[in-house]
XYZ file of C-alpha atoms in Angstrom:
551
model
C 54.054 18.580 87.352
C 53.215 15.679 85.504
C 49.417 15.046 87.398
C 49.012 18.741 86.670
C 49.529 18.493 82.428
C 47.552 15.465 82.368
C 44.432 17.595 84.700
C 44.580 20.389 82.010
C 44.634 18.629 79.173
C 41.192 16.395 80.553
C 39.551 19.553 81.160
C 40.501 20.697 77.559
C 39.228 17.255 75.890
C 35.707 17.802 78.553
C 35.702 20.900 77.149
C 35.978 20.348 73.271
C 33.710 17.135 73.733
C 31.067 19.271 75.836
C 30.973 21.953 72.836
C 30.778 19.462 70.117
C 27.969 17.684 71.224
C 26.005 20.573 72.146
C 26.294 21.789 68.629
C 25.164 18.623 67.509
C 21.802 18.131 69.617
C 21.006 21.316 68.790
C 22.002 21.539 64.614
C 21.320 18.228 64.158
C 19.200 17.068 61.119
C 17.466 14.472 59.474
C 19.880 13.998 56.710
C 21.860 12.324 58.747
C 20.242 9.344 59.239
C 18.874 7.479 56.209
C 17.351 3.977 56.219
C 19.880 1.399 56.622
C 19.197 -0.148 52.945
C 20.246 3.632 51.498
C 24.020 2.890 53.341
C 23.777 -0.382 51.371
C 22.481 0.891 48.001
C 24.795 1.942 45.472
C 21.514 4.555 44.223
C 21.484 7.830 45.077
C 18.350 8.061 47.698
C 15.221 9.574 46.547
C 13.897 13.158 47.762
C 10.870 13.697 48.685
C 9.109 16.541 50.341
C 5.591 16.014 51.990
C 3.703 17.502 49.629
C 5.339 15.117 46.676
C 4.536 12.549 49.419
C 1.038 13.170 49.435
C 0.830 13.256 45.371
C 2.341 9.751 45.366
C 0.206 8.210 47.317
C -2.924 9.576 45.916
C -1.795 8.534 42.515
C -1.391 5.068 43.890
C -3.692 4.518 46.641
C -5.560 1.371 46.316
C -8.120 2.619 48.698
C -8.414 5.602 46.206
C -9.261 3.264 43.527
C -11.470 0.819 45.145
C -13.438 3.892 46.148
C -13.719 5.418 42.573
C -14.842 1.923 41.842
C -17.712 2.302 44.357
C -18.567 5.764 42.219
C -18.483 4.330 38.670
C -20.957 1.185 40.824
C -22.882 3.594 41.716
C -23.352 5.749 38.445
C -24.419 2.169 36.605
C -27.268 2.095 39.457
C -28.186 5.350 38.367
C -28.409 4.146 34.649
C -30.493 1.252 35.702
C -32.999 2.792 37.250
C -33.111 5.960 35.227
C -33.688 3.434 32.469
C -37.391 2.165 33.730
C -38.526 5.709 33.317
C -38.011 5.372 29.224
C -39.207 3.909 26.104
C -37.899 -0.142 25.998
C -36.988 -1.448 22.028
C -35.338 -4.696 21.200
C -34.791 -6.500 17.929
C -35.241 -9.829 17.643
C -34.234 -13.000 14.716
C -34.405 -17.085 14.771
C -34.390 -19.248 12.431
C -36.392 -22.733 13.447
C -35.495 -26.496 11.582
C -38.600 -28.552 12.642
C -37.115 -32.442 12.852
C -40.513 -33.955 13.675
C -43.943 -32.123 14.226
C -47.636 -33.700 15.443
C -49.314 -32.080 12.326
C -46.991 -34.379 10.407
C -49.779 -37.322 11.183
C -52.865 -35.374 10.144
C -54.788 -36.605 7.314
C -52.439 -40.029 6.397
C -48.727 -40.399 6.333
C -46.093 -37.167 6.360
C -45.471 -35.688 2.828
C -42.239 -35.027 1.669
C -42.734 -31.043 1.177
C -39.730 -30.678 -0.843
C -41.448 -31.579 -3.949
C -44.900 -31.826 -5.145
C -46.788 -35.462 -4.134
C -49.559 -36.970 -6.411
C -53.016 -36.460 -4.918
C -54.013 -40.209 -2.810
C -56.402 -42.843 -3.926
C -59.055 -42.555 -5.633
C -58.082 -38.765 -6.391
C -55.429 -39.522 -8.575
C -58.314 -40.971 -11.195
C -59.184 -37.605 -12.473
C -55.326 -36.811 -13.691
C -55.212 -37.343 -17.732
C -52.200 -38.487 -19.696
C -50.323 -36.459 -22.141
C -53.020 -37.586 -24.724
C -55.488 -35.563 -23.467
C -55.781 -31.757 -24.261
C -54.612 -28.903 -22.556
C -57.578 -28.093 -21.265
C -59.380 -31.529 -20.253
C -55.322 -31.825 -18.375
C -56.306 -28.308 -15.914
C -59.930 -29.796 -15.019
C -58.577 -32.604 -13.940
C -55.826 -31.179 -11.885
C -58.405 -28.890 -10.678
C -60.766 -31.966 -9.882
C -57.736 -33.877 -8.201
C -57.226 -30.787 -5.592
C -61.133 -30.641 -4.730
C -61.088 -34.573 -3.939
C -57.413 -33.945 -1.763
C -59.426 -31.630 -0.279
C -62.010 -33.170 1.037
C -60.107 -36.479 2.112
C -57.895 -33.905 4.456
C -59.717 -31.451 5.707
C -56.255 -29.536 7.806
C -54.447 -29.479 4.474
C -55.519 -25.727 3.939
C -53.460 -24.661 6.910
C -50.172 -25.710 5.078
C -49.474 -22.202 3.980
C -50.165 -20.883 7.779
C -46.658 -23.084 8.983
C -48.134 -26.493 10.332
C -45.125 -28.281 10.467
C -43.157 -26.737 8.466
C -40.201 -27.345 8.742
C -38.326 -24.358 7.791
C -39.536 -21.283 9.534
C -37.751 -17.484 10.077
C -38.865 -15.097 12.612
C -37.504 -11.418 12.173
C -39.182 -8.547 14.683
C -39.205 -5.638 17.172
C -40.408 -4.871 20.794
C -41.328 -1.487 22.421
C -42.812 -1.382 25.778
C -43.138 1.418 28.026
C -43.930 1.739 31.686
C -47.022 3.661 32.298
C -47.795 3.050 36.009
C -46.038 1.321 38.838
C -47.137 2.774 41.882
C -44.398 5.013 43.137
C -41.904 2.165 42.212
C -39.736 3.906 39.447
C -39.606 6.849 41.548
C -38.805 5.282 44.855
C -35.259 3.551 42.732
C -34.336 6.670 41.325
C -34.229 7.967 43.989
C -32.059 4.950 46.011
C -29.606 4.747 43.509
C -29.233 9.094 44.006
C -28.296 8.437 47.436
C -25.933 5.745 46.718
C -23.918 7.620 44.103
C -23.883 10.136 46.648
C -22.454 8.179 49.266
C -20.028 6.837 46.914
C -18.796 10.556 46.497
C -18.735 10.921 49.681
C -17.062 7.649 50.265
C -14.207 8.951 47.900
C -13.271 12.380 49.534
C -13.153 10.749 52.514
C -10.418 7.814 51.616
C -8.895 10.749 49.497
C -8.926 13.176 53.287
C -7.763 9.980 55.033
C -4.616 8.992 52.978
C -3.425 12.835 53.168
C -3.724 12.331 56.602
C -1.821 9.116 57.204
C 0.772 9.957 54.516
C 1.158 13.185 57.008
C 1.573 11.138 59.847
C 3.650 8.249 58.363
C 6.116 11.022 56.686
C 6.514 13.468 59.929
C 7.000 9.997 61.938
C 9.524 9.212 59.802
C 11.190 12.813 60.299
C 10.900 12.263 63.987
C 12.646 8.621 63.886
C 15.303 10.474 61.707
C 15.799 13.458 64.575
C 15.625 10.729 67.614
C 18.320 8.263 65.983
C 20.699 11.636 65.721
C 20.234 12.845 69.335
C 20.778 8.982 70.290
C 23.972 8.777 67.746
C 25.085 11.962 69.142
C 24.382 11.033 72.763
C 26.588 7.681 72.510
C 29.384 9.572 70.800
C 29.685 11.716 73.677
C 29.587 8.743 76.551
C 32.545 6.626 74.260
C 34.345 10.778 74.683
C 33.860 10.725 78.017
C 34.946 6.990 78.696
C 38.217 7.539 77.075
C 38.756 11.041 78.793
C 37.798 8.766 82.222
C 40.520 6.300 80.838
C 42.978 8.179 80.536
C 42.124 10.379 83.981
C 42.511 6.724 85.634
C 45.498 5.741 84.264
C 47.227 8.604 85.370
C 45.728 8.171 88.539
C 43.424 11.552 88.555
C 39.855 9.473 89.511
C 38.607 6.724 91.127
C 37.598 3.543 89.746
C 34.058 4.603 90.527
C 34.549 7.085 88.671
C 35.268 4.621 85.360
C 32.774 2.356 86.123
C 30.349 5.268 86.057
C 31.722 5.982 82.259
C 31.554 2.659 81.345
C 27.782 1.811 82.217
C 27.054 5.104 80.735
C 28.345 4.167 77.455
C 27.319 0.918 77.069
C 23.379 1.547 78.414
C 23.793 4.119 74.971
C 24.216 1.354 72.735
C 20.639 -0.340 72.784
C 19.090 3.140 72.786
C 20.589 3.492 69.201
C 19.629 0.627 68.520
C 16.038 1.073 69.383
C 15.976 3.927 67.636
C 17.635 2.717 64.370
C 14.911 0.121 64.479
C 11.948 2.166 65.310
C 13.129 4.442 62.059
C 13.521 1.675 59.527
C 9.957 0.376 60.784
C 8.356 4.080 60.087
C 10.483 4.460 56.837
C 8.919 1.165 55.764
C 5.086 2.597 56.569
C 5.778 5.562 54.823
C 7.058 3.292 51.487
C 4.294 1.151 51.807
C 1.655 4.217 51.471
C 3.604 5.391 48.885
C 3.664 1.946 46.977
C 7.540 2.166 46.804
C 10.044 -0.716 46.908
C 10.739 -0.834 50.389
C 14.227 -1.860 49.378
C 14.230 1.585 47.617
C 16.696 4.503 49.528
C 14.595 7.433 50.387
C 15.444 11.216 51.573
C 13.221 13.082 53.561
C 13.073 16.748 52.717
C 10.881 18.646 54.629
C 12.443 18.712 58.637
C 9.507 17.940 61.117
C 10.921 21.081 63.874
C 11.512 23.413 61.284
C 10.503 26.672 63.058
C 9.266 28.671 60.408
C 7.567 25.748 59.136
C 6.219 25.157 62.534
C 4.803 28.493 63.819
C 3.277 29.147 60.479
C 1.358 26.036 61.452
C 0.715 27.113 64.484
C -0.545 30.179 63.036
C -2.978 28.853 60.559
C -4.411 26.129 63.021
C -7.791 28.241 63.271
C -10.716 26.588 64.558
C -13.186 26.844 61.407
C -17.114 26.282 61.734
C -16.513 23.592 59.727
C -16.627 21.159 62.490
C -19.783 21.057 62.938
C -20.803 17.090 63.464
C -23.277 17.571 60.717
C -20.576 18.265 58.668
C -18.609 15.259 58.879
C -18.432 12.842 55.802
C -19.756 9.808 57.989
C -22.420 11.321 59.454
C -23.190 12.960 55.818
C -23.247 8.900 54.463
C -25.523 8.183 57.445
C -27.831 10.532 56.352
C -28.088 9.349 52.916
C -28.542 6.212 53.833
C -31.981 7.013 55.507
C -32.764 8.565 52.289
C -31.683 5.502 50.718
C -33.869 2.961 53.334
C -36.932 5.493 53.155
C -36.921 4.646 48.839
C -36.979 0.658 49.449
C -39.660 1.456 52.113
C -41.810 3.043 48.978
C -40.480 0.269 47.004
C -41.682 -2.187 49.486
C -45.438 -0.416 49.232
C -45.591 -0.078 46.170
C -46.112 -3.542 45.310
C -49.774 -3.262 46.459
C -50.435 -1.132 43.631
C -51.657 -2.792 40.044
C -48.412 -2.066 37.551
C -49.490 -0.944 33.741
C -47.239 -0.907 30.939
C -48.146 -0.286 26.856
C -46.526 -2.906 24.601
C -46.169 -3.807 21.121
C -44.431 -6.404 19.134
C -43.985 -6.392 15.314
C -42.834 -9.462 13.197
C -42.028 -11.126 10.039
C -42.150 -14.925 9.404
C -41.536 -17.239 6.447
C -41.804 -20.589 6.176
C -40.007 -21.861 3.026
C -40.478 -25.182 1.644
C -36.898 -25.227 1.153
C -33.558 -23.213 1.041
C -33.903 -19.222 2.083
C -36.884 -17.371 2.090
C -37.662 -14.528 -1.012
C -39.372 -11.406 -0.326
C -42.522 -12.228 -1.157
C -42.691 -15.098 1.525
C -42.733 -13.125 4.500
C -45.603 -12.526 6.372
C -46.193 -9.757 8.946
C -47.780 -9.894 12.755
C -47.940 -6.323 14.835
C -49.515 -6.347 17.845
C -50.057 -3.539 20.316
C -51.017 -4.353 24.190
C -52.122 -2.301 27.410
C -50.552 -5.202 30.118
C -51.405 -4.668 33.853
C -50.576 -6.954 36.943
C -52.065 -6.634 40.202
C -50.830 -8.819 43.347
C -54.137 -10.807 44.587
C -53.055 -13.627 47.335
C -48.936 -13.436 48.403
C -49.042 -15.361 51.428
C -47.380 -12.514 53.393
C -44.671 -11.885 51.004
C -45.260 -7.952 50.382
C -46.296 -7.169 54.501
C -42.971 -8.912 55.310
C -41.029 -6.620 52.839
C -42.333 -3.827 54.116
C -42.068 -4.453 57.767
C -38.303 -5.086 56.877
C -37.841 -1.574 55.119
C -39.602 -0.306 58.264
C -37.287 -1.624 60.520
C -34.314 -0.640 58.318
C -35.300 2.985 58.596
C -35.751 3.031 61.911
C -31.947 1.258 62.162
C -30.876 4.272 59.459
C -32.230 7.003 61.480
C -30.497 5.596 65.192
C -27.020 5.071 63.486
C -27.323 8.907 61.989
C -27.783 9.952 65.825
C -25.294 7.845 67.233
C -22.700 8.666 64.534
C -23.403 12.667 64.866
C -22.859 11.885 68.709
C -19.413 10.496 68.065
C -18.757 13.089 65.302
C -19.435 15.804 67.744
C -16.680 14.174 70.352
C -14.353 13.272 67.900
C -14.052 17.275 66.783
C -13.788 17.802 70.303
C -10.537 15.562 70.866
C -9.512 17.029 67.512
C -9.820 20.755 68.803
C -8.158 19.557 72.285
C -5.155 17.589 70.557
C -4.315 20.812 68.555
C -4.423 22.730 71.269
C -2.371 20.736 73.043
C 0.264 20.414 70.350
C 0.316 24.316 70.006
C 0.577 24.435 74.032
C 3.682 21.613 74.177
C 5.410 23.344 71.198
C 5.802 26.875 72.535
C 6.844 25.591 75.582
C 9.633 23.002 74.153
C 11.180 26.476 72.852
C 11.966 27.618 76.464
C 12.238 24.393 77.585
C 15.108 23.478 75.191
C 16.967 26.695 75.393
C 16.688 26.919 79.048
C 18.916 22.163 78.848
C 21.121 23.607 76.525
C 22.541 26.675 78.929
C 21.979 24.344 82.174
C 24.312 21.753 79.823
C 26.600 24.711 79.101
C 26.584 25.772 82.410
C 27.406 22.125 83.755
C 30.333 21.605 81.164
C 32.005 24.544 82.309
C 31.522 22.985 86.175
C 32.876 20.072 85.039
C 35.534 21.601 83.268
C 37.156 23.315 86.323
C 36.806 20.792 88.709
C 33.506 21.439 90.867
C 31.528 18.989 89.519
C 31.166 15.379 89.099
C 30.690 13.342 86.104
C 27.312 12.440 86.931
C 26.095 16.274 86.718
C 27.704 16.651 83.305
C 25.251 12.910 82.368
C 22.229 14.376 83.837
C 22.815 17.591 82.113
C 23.041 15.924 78.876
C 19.982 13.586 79.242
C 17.833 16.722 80.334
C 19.172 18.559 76.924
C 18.698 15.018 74.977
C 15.140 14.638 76.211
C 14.122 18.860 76.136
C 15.038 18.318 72.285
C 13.544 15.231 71.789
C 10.545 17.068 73.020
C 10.163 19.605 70.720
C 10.508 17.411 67.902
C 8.093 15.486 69.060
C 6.074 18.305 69.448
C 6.291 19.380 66.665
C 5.509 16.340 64.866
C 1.876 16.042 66.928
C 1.234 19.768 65.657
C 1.860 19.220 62.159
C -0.516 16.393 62.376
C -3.243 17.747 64.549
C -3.207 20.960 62.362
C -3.675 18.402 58.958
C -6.236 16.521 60.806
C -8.328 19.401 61.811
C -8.332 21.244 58.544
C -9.396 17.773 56.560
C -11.764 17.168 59.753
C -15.077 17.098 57.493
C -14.223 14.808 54.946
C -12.286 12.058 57.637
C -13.952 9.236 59.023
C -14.922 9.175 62.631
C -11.780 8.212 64.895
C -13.017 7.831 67.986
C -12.724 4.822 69.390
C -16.416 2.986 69.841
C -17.219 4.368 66.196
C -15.693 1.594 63.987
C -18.466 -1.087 64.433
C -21.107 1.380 64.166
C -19.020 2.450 60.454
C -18.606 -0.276 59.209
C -22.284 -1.561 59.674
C -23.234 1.519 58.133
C -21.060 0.717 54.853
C -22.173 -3.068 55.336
C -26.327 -1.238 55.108
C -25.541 0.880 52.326
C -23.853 -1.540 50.650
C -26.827 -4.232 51.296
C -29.122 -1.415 50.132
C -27.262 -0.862 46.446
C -28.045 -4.509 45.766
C -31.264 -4.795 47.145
C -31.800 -1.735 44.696
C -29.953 -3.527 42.026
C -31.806 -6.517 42.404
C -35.588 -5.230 42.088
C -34.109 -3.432 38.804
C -33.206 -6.408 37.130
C -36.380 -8.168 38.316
C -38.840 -4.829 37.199
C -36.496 -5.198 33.842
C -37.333 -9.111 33.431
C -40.600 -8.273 33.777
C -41.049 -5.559 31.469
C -39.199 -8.413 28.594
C -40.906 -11.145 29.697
C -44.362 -8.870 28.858
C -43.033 -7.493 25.451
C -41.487 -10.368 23.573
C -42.557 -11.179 20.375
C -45.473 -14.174 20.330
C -44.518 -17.230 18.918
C -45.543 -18.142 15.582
């Protein structure tokens, strides 16, 4: 009578633990499970849904901002070269203190200029004392300067700034460009294509982080869903291993029968385990994108098998005809950078043609015998010039140029046809992973309604007797892994439906692409200051041809 209470009241506790973890697998949900910092943290975790998510990380996305960088870069190009086509005007003042000057020795010793000097030997004869009348005193001053005179013949220049040793230059210089062979032109339209690769550049690091913060967020969801099936799973096995306990002790099954029970239970432990870890590592990639303390607690909102959520993705997961490989934002860059190669080819010829540019310089200059200048001691020099420059003898310089611009548009226009290649295969895989998502997450439906009745069915078994413990474990792992399943499937067609509807504006992912990318960026970039460069140096030139000429 005994054996008999103690069978019924086992097939009652199979029976309760059987329905409880049923309802668990199948209700459970990601708020659950939380980081293992949020347990620890006396703050209340943060919520956040994927589309706050996404917001976040745009807001603080150092990719995003090195990339607007590249855009503001590449607007100041534009200025540059936009700025040869137009009008050139510059001011211009010095002040000059000459300490010693080789005019100083013309004519006999230097003169003190601070003060009048008496006229030399034997001019100084014709000065009268103050005996002598007022106007006997001006013919001989007048006399005096005729015989300084002619003993220094360079004295007459001391008015033009010989040695002075006080001199102020004030002026302006306009120049303007008249011809340069295609040059101006051929810049303009370089820096163009840069600044619209940089735009380029920036919806596709903008397309890129929406994607990954997609990805990192729904993994997280996932790690959240597979920690609670594993949670739930070991809960069950310590059930069962008591229930086994107890059936033992009362003699109602064999000791293979607990040993089963207790392997079963204590294989569950590293799985949650595993899984606690593999959550707090994709919690910690989605904090990082988001540029949050990864100390911080943080609540996901948005459930990654919600299945509204999921067959309205399902639904919207069109194929657009905006995959065309043409399309895509590499391929796009590629083609502006043969743009970009062709305008330092023209560049690169253009240096065989004579340059001519219209200058003028205007001036003021003073030479005080001491102290600051007055108005009336200014003198004025304008100047207008027609300046041309034509390349005679290089030694090779401009043929090498060119034959490397050559060579760097025929390197432009293979990467465009490789990259469309891989842009063409990588919308294929893109099509072909949604597909497949869509495919795996109608069937998980079936697949997981179809464990839970077979784990229904095998409770019930186990319940009355027919069955053995190890049907009631396989039961469970089928239902464990059909849920785990459609999570998971779920998860791949949230992301592949993202992925394809940001598919123009992401880089290429398929594998073999990334050298080809990044010695695309490593061109373009190598291009902007090869652009940059011959602006400064036409700029140099243009001063160096228009500065005021020294006094």
């Amino acid at each position: 009578m005994s054996s008999r209470k103690n069978q019924l009241r086992g097939r009652t506790a199979a029976r309760a633990i059987g329905t409880v973890f049923a309802a668990a697998i199948l209700l459970a949900s990601p708020a659950r499970a939380q980081v293992a910092s949020s347990a620890q943290s006396p703050s209340q975790p943060r919520a956040i849904s994927l589309d706050q998510a996404v917001r976040t990380a745009e807001a603080q996305s150092e990719a995003i901002r090195i990339a607007r960088a590249g855009v503001q870069r590449a607007e100041g190009q534009q200025y540059q070269a936009r700025s040869l086509r137009l009008p050139q005007l510059g001011a211009s003042a010095s002040y000059t203190r000459t300490l010693a000057s080789q005019f100083s020795s013309v004519g006999g010793p230097a003169v003190d200029t601070t003060k009048p000097a008496p006229p030399p030997t034997p001019c100084d004869q014709y000065l009268l004392d103050a005996t002598a009348t007022t106007a006997e005193r001006l013919a001989g001053l007048e006399d005096a300067s005729r015989c300084a005179l002619g003993n220094n013949p360079f004295s007459s220049f001391g008015s033009l700034g010989f040695g002075a040793k006080n001199q102020y230059n004030a002026g302006l210089s306009f120049s303007q460009n008249l011809f340069a062979g295609g040059r101006i032109s051929a810049q303009n339209a370089v820096a163009n294509a840069g600044r619209r690769t940089a735009d380029i550049e920036l919806a596709a690091q903008r397309a890129q982080l929406r994607l990954d913060v997609t990805q990192a967020y729904f993994d997280a969801a996932l790690a959240d869903r597979l920690v609670a099936l594993a949670e739930s799973s070991a809960v069950q096995t310590d059930k069962v291993l008591k229930q086994t306990q107890l059936a033992r002790t009362v003699g109602n099954v064999s000791e293979f029968e607990l040993l089963r029970a207790q392997v079963s239970s204590a294989n569950q432990r590293p799985i949650v385990i595993q899984r606690q870890s593999d959550r707090e590592v994709a919690y910690l990639r989605l904090k990082q994108l988001l540029n949050l303390p990864l100390d911080s607690p943080v609540q996901l909102t948005t459930i990654v098998d919600d299945p509204a959520a999921t067959n309205s993705a399902l639904e919207a997961a069109g194929i657009a005809s905006d995959t065309a490989a043409a399309d895509r934002a590499t391929v796009r860059q590629a083609a502006e950078a043969i743009d970009a190669q062709r305008g330092l080819l023209k560049v690169a010829k253009a240096q065989r043609f004579p340059t001519l540019a219209l200058t003028s310089a205007y001036g003021k200059v003073a030479f005080p015998l001491s102290g600051l200048p007055g108005s009336g001691d200014f003198r004025t020099n304008w100047t207008v010039a027609i300046a041309s420059q034509f390349p005679l003898f290089t030694g090779g310089r401009i043929k090498g140029e060119q034959m490397v611009a050559e060579a760097n548009v025929r390197e432009a226009r293979a990467r465009y046809d490789q990259l469309r290649e891989f842009a063409a295969l990588d919308s294929r895989v893109t099509i072909n992973n949604l597909l497949q998502a869509g495919a795996a997450w109608q069937a998980s439906q079936g697949t997981a309604e179809q464990a839970s009745r077979a784990y229904s069915i095998a409770e019930v078994r186990y319940r009355e007797g027919i069955s053995t413990q190890l049907e009631l474990n396989d039961a469970r792992i089928l239902l464990e892994q059909a849920v785990a399943n459609r999570a998971l499937a779920a998860r791949n067609l949230q992301v592949a439906r993202v992925k394809l509807a940001l598919l123009p504006d992401l880089p290429l992912q398929t594998t073999g692409t990334t050298q080809a990318q990044a010695q695309s960026q490593a061109s373009t970039q190598q291009q902007s200051q090869q652009s940059s460069q011959q602006t400064q140096a036409a700029q140099q030139t243009q001063q160096s041809t228009t500065g005021i000429p020294p006094q």
